[in-house]
Coordinates of C-alpha atoms and ligand atoms in Angstrom, one line a residue:
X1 CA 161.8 131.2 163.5
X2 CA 165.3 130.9 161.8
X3 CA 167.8 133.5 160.8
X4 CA 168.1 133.8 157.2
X5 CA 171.0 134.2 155.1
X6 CA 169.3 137.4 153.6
X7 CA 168.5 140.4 155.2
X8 CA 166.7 143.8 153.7
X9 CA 168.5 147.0 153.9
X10 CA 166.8 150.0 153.8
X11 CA 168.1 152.9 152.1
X12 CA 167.6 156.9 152.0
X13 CA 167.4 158.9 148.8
X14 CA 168.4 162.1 151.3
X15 CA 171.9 160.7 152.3
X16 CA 170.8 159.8 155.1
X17 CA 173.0 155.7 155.8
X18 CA 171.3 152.6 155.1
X19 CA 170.4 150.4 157.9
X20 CA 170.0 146.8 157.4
X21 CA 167.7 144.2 159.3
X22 CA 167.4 140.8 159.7
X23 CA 165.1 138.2 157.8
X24 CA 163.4 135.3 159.4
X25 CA 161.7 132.5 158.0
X26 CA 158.9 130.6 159.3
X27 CA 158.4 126.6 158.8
X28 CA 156.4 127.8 155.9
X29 CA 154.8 130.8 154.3
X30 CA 156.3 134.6 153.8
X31 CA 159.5 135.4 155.4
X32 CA 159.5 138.5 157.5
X33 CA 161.7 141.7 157.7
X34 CA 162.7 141.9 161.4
X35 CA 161.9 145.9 162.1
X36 CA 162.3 146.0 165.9
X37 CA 165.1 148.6 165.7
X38 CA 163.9 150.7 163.2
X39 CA 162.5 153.2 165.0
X40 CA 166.0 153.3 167.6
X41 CA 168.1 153.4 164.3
X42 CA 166.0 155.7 161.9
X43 CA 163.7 157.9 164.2
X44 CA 160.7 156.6 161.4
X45 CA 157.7 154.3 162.1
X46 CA 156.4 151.9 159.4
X47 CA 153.2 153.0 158.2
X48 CA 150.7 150.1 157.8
X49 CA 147.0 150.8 158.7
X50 CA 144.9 147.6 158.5
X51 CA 148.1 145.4 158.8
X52 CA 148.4 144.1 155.6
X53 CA 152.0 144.2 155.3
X54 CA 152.2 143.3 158.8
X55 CA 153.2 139.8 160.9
X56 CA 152.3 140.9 164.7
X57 CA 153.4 137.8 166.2
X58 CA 155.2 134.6 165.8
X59 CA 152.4 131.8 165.6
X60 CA 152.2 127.8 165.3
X61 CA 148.4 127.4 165.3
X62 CA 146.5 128.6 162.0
X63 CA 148.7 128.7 158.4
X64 CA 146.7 130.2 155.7
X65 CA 147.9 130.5 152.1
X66 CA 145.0 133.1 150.5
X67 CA 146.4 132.3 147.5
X68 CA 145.9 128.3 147.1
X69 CA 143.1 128.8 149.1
X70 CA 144.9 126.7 151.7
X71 CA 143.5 126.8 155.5
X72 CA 146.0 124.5 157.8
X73 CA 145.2 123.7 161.6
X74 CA 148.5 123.0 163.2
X75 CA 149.3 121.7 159.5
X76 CA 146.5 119.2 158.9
X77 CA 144.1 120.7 156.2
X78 CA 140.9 122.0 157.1
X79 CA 138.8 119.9 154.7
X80 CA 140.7 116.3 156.5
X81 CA 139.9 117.3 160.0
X82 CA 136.5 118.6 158.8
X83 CA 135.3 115.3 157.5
X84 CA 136.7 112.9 159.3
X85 CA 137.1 114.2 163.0
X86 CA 135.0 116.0 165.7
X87 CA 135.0 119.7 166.9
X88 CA 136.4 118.4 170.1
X89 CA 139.6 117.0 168.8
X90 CA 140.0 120.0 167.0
X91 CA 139.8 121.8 170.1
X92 CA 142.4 119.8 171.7
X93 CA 144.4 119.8 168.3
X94 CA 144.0 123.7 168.8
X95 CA 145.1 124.1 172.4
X96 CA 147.7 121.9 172.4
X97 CA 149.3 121.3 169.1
X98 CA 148.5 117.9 167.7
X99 CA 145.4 115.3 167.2
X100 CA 144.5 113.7 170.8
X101 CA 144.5 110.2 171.0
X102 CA 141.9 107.9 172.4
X103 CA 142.9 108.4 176.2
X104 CA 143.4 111.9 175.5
X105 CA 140.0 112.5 173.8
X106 CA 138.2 111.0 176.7
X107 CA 139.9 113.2 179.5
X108 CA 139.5 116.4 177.2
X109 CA 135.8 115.6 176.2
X110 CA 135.1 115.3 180.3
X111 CA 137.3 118.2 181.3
X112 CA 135.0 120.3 179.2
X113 CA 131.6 118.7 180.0
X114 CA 132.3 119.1 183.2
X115 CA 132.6 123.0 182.9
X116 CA 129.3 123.3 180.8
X117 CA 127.2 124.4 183.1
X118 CA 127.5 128.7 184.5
X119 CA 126.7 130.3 188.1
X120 CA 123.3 130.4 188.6
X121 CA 123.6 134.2 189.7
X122 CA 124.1 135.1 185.5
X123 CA 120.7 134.1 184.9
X124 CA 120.2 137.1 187.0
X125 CA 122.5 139.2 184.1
X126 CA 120.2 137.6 181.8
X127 CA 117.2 139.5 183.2
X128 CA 118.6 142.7 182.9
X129 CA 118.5 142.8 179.1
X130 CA 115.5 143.2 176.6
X131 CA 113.9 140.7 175.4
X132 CA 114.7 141.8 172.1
X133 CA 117.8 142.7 172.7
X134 CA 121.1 141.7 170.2
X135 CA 122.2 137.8 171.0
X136 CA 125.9 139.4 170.1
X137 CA 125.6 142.4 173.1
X138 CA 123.7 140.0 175.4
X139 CA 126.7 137.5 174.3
X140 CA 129.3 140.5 175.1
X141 CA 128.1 141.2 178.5
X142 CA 127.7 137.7 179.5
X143 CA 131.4 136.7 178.6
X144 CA 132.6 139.6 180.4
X145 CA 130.3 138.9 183.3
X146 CA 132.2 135.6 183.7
X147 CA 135.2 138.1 184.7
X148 CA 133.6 138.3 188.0
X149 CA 133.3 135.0 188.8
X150 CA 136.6 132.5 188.4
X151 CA 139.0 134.0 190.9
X152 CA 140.5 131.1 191.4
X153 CA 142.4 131.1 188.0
X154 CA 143.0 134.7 187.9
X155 CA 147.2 133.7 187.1
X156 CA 147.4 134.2 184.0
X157 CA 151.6 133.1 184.2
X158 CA 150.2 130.4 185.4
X159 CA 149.9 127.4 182.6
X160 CA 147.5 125.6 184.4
X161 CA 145.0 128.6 185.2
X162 CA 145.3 129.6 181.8
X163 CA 144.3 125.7 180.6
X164 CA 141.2 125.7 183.3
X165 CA 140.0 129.6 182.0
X166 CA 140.7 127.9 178.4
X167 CA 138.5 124.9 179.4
X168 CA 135.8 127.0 180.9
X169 CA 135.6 129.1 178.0
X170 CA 135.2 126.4 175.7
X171 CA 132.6 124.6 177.5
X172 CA 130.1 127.0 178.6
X173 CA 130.0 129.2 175.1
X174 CA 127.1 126.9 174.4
X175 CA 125.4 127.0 177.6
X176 CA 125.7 131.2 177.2
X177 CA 124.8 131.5 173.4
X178 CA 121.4 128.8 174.3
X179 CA 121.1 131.3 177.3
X180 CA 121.2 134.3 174.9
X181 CA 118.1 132.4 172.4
X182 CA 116.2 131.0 174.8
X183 CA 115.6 134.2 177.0
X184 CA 114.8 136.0 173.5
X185 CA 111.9 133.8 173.1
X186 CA 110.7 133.7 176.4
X187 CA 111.3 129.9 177.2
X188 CA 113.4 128.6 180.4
X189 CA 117.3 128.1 180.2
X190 CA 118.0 124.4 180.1
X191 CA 120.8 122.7 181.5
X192 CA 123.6 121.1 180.3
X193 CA 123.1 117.1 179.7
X194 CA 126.4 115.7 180.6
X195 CA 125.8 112.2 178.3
X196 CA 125.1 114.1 175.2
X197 CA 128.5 115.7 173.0
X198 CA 129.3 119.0 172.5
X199 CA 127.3 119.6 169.9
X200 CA 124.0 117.3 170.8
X201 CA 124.5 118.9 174.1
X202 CA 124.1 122.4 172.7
X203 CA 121.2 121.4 170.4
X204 CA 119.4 120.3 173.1
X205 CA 120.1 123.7 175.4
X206 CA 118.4 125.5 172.4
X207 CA 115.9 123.5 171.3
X208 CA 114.6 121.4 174.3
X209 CA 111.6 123.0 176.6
X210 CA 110.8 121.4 180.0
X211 CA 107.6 119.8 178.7
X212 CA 108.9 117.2 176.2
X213 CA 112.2 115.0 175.5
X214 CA 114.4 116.3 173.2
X215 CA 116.3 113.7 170.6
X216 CA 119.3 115.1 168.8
X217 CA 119.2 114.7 165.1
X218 CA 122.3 113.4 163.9
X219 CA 122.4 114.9 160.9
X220 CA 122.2 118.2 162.0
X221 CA 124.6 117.5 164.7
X222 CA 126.9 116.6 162.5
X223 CA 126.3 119.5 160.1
X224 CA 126.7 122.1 163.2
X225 CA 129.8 120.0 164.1
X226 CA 131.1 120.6 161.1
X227 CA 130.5 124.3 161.3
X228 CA 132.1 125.0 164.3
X229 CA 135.1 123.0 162.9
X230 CA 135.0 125.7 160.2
X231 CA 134.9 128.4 162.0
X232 CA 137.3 127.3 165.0
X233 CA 140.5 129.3 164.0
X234 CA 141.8 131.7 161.8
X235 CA 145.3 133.1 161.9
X236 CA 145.8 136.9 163.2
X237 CA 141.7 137.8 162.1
X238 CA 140.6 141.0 163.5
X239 CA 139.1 139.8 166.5
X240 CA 141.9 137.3 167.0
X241 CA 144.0 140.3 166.8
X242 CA 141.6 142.2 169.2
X243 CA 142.0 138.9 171.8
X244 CA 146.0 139.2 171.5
X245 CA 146.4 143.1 172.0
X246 CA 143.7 142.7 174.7
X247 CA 145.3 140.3 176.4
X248 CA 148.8 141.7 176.2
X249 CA 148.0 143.9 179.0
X250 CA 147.8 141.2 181.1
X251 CA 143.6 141.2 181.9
X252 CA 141.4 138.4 182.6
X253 CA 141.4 136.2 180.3
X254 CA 137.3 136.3 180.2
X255 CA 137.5 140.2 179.6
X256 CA 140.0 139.1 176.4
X257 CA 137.6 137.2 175.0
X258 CA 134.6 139.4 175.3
X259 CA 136.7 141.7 173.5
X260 CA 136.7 139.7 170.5
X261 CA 133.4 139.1 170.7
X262 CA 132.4 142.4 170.4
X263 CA 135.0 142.7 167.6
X264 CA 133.8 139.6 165.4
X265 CA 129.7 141.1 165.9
X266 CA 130.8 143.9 162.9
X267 CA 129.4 142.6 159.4
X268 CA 133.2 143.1 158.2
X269 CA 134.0 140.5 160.4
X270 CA 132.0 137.6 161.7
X271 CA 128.2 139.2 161.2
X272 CA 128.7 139.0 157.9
X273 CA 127.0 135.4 157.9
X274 CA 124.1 137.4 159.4
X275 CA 124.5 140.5 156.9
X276 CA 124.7 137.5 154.2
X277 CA 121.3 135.5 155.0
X278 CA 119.3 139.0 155.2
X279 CA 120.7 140.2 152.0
X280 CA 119.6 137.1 150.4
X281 CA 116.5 137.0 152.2
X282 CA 115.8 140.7 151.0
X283 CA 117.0 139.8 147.0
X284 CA 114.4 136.7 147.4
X285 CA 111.8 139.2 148.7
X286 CA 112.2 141.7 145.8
X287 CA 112.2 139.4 142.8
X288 CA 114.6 136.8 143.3
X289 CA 116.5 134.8 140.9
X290 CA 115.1 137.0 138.1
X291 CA 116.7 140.5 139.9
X292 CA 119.7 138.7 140.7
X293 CA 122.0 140.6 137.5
X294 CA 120.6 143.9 138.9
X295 CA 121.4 143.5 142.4
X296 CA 125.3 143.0 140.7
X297 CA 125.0 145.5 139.0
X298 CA 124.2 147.6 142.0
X299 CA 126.9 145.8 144.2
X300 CA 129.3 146.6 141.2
X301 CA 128.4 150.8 141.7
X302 CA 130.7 152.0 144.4
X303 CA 128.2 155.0 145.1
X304 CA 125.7 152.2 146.2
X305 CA 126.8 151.6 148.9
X306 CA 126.0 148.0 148.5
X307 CA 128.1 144.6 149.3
X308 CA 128.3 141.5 148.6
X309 CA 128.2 139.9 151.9
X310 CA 129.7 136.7 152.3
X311 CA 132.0 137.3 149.2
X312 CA 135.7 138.7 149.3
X313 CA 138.7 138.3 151.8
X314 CA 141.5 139.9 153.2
X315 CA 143.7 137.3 152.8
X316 CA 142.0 134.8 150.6
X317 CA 142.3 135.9 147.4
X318 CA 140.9 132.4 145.9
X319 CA 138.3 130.6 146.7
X320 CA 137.8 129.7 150.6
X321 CA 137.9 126.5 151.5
X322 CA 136.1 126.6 154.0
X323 CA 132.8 128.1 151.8
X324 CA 133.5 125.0 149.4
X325 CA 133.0 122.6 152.9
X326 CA 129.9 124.5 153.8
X327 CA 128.3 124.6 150.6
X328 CA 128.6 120.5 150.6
X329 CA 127.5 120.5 154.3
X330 CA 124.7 123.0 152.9
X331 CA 123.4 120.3 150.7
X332 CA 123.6 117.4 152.4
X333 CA 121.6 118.8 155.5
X334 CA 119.5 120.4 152.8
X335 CA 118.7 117.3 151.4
X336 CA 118.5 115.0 155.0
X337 CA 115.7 117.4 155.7
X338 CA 114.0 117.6 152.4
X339 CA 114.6 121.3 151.5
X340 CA 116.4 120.5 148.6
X341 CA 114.5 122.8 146.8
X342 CA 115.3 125.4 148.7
X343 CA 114.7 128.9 147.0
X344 CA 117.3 130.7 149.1
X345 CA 120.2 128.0 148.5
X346 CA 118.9 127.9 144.7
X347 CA 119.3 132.0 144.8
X348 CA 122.8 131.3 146.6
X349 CA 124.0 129.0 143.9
X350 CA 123.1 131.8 141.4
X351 CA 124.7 134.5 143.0
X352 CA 127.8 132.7 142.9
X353 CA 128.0 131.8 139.6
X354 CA 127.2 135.0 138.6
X355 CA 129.9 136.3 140.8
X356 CA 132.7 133.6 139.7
X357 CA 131.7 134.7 135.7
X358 CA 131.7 138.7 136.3
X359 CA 135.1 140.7 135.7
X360 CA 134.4 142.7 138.4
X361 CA 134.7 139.8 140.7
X362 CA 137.2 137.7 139.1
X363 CA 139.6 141.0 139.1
X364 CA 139.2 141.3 142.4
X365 CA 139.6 138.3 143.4
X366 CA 136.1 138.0 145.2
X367 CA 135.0 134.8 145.9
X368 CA 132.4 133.2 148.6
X369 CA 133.8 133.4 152.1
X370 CA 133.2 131.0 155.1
X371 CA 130.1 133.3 155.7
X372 CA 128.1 132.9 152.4
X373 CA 126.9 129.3 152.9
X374 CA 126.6 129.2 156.4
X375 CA 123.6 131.2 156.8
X376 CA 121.6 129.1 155.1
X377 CA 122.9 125.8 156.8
X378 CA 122.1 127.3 160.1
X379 CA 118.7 128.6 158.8
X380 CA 118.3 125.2 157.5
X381 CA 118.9 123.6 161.4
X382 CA 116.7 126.6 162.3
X383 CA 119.1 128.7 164.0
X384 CA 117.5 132.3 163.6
X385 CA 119.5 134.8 161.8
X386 CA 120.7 137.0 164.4
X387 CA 122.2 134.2 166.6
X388 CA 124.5 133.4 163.7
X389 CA 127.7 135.1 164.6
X390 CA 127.3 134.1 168.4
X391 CA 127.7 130.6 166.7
X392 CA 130.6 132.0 165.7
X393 CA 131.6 133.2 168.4
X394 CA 131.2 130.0 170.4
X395 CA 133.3 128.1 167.5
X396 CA 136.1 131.1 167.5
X397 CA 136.5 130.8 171.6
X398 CA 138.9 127.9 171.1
X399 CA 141.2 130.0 168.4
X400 CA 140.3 132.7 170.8
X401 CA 142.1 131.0 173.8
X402 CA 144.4 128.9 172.0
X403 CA 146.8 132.0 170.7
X404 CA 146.4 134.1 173.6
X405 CA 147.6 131.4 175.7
X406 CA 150.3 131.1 173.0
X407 CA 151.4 134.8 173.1
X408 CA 151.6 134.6 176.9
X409 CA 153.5 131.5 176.7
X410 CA 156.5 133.4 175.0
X411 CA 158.6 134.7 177.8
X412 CA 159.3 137.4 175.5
X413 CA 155.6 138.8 174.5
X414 CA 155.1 142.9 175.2
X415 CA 152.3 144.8 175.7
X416 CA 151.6 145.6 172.1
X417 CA 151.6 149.7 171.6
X418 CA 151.1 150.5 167.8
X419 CA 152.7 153.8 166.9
X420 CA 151.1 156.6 164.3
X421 CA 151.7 159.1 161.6
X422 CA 150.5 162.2 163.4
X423 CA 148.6 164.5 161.0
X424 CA 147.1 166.7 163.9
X425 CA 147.9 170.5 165.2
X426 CA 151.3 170.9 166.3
X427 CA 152.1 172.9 169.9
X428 CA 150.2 176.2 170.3
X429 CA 149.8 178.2 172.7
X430 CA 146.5 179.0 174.2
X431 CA 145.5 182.6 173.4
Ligands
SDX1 C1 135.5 136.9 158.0 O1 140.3 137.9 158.5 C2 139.7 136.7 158.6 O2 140.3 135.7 158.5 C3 138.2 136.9 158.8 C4 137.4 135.5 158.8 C5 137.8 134.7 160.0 O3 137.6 133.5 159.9 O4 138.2 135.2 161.0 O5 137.7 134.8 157.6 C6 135.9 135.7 158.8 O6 135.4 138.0 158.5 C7 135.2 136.7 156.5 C8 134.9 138.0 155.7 C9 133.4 138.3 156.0 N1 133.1 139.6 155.5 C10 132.2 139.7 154.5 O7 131.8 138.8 153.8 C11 131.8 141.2 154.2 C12 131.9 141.5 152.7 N2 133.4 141.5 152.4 C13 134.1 142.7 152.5 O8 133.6 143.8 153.1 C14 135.6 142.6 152.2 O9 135.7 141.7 151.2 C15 136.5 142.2 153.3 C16 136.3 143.2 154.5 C17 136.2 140.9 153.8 C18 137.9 142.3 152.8 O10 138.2 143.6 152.4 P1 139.6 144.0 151.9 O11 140.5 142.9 151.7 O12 140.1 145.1 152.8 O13 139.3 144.5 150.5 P2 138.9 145.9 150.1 O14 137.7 146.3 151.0 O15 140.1 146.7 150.0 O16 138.2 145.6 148.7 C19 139.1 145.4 147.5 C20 138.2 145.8 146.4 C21 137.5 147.1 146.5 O17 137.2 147.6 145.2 P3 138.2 148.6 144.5 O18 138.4 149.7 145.6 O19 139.4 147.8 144.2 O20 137.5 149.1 143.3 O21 137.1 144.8 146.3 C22 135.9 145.4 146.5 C23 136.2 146.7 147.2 O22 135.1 147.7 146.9 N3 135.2 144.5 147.4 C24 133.9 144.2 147.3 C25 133.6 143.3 148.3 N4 134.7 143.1 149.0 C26 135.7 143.8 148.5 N5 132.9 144.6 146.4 C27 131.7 144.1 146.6 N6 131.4 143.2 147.5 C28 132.3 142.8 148.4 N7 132.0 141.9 149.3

């Protein structure tokens, strides 16, 4: 970050002096009011809940301008790496800060099929759980578990355990989240097929049985691809943040990321894709298309209680371009599979325009998030509803990964210890 020529000074309407600070700029985006001292020099916190006024950390990965609707992975756009390369090279564009190139692709593609497969001892973890139980808390556990089982790389100062936990991480998300479907319905695990990629390889662990060959559609593999390119990183999201402040204590790099799993499984956050397809799924049930206005109407009453899911941002406050990629991936896989006509895409469509037309919206700058197509893609490929944010999850893990390994890389990261405004009793005595 560079010193700028301004700075901010902060001044007291009770007399009390003014205090300046420094201003840094970043290679692009907001500049930033450097606040470290302001507690030393003016015995006062900020006050900020929910961050939104807040930069936590210095950051090279994710730029996102909410208001060009402009999503950046280490600078190249989202909708040029989405189209034209693999979720791979995006993971090793992640980690490690630019595209690979062909020598590099082929060592990164092996280092992580060669970590696909887990102990055998967590199928045992497995068999603890319901049947029925959440993919996202089986998916919580299982992460965690995987705590107990890499002491070999336990350093995190060390860059090279931190890339081999990073690696790890990356490749068996798959194996887990197939893990996580296949014990819900009752079927054997499969294994990990080393000569099929990524993707085809994680198709196959949810959708193979022992009894028949499994081929890979490449349409679908490309469309889930695609979605886990979408989904890979985010800037300082909730559960990203969760992964950072986790982390910063110096834990296990496995017990980080289970953090922000169980962080990305609220509806705010990454369920929303699964909050999304049921709400849609319960509009189509109760009089679709033609109850569509009244449903608005009910989203539009705060006393309702009722959401939009899949529409609205924190940061985006036009459209995300990541919802404009899905809903093109929506219809091309739509249409490869001849469900074209399908009456929950058709619905989708009409919400949104609806949505794009309505003041209430357009004032608040709601538009369709990453979450609003992407239920019905992966009901489309036949992904069942509730496994859709542990998709996420497993296309999160390499953002995940990638900025904690980048705040422990800066020799001068803390253990991050928020402050507060405290409102409570002051000291009494007891009677
Ligand atoms: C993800 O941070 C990330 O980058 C997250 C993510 C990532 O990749 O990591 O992009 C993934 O989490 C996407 C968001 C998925 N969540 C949803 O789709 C759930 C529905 N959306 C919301 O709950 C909401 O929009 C948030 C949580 C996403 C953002 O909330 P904000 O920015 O805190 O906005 P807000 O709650 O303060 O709302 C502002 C106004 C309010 O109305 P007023 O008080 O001004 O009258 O907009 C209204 C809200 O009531 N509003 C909505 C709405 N979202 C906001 N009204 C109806 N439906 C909605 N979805």
């Amino acid at each position: 970050m560079k010193l700028s020529e301004n700075k901010a000074t902060l001044s007291f309407s009770n007399g009390k002096p003014s205090v300046d600070f420094p201003v840094y700029s970043g290679s692009v985006g907001p500049d930033v009011i450097d606040i470290r001292k302001l507690y030393g020099e003016t015995d006062m916190f900020t006050y900020d809940p929910g961050f939104l006024s807040t930069a936590a950390c210095q950051s090279a990965i994710t730029y996102i301008d909410g208001d060009k609707g402009e999503l950046l992975y280490r600078g190249y756009p989202i909708d040029q790496l989405a189209t034209k390369r693999d979720f791979m090279d995006i993971c090793y564009l992640i980690l490690n800060g630019d595209l690979p190139d062909a020598a590099q692709k082929i060592d990164f593609d092996a280092q992580v099929t060669n970590h696909t497969m887990v102990n055998e001892q967590l199928h045992f973890f497995m068999r603890g759980f319901r049947r029925d139980a959440h993919p996202m808390a089986v998916l919580t556990g299982l992460v965690g578990a995987l705590s107990a089982f890499y002491h070999d790389s336990t350093d995190i100062t060390n860059p090279r355990h931190r890339h081999i936990s990073a690696i790890r991480l990356i490749a068996k998300m798959p194996t887990l989240v197939a893990m996580a479907y296949k014990y819900s319905k009752g079927q054997p695990f499969i294994y990990p097929q080393n000569s099929l990629s990524y993707t085809g390889n994680f198709l196959r662990m949810m959708f193979a049985n022992p009894c028949e060959d499994y081929v890979v559609n490449p349409v679908v593999e490309r469309a889930l691809d695609r979605i886990f390119i979408l989904h890979a990183d985010h800037e300082q999201n909730a559960s990203t943040s969760t992964v950072r402040l986790c982390g910063s204590s110096g834990t296990n790099p496995f017990a980080a990321i289970a953090a922000g799993v169980a962080c990305l499984w609220g509806p705010a956050h990454g369920g929303a894709n699964e909050a999304c397809l049921n709400m849609l799924e319960h509009l189509q049930a109760n009089g679709g298309i033609e109850k569509v206005g009244e449903f608005m109407e009910q989203v539009k009453d705060k006393n309702s209680g009722v959401r939009l899911m899949g529409f609205g941002h924190r940061v985006y406050k036009n459209y995300d371009p990541r919802a404009k990629l899905m809903q093109q991936t929506c219809k091309e896989v739509l249409k490869d599979l001849n469900l074209e006509n399908d009456p929950l895409f058709k619905l989708a469509m009409e919400v949104e325009r609806i949505a794009l037309e309505d003041p209430y919206f357009v004032e608040r700058k709601l538009y369709p998030n990453v979450d609003f197509y992407s239920g019905i893609v992966q009901r489309a490929i036949g992904i069942p509803t509730d496994l859709f944010t542990a998709i996420f999850s497993l296309a999160r893990t390499v953002g995940w990964i990638a900025q904690w390994n980048e705040m422990l890389s800066d020799p001068e990261y803390k253990i991050g210890r928020p402050r507060q405004l405290y409102n409570g009793a002051s000291f009494r005595d007891i009677k």
